[in-house]
Every structure is written in C-alpha cells, then in structure tokens.
XYZ file of C-alpha atoms in Angstrom:
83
model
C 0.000 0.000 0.000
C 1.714 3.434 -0.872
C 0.869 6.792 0.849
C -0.884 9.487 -1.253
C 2.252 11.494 -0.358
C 4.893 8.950 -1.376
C 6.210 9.673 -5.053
C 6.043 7.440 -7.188
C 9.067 5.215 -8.342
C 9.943 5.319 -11.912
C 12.631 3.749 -14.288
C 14.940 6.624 -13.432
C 17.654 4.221 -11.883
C 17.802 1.723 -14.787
C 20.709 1.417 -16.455
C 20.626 2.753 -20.224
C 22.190 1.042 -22.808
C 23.723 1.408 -26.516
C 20.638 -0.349 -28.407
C 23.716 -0.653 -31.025
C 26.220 -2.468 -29.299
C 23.683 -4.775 -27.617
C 22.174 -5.565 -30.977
C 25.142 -5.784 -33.160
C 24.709 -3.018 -35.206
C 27.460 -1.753 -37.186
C 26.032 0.804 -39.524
C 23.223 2.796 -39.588
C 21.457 3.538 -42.331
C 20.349 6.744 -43.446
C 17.712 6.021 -46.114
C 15.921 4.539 -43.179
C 13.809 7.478 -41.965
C 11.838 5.777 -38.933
C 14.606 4.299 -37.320
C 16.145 7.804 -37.321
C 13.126 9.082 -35.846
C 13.875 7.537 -32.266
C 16.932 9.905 -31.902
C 15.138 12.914 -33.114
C 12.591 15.115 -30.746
C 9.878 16.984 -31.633
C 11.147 20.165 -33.248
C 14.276 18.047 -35.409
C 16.163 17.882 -32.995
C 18.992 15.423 -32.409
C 18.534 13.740 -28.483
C 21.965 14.069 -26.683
C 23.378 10.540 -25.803
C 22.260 11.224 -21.845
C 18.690 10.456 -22.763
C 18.780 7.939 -25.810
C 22.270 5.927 -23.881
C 23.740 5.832 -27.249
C 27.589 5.301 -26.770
C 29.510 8.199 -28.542
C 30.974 6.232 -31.106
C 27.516 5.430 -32.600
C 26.130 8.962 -31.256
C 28.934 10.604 -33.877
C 27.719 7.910 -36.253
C 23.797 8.731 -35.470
C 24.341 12.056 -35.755
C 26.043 11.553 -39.447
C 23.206 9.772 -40.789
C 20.568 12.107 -39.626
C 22.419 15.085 -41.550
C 22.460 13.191 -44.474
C 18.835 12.251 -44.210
C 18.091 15.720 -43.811
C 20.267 16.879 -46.844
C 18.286 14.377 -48.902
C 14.525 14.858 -47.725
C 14.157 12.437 -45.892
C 13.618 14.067 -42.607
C 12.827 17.451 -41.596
C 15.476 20.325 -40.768
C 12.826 22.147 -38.625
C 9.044 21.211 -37.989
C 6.548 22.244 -35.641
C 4.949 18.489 -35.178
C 7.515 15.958 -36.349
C 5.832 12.370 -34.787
C-alpha cells in the first residue's frame, strides 16, 4: 500500500544502454527514416546521448546519418509536429 504522499518510483535508476552495441549493429542507415526518428525530438532535434544511452561512437555515427537524411529529404530540418 503506498501513501498518497509517497512519489512514485519510476525507471529513473535503470541502467541505459547502446541499443547498437547490444544488438550488433554496425552501420546505420540513413535512407531509413523511422529508425532515425527515435533519436530525433519533436522540433528536429537530435537527443543528446544522456537520454537515448547511445555510446559516442555510434552517437557521432547517429548524428552523421541524420544530416544526411536531412540533406536528402528524408527528414525534416525544422518542424513544428515531427511524430
């Protein structure tokens, strides 16, 4: 039974994790738009590594990809409602 008082416990102390290095995943596409999606917010912009737990090797790499996207149309520079 919790108290109406007592906050409530959330995933804040889990661990996060490269989804790249636990999966295998060496390269990252760029022609795939909704996979890039994940590491992009609401307005275009890229999500530091503290929130997704990207490592920085494959945040540098994430990063790349989404530039490229953007340089071909494939995603957004700037939006007002991106998801």
């Amino acid at each position: 039974m919790t108290l109406q008082n007592e906050p409530i416990q959330r995933n804040e102390n889990r661990k996060k994790y490269c989804r790249f290095k636990r999966h295998g995943i060496k390269y990252i596409d760029y022609k795939d738009a909704n996979f890039l999606l994940k590491f992009v917010n609401e307005q275009g912009k890229l999500l530091p590594s503290r929130i997704t737990g990207t490592s920085e090797k494959f945040q540098k790499k994430v990063a790349t990809a989404v530039k490229r996207a953007r340089h071909l149309a494939l995603l957004p520079y700037v939006t007002d409602s991106l998801k």
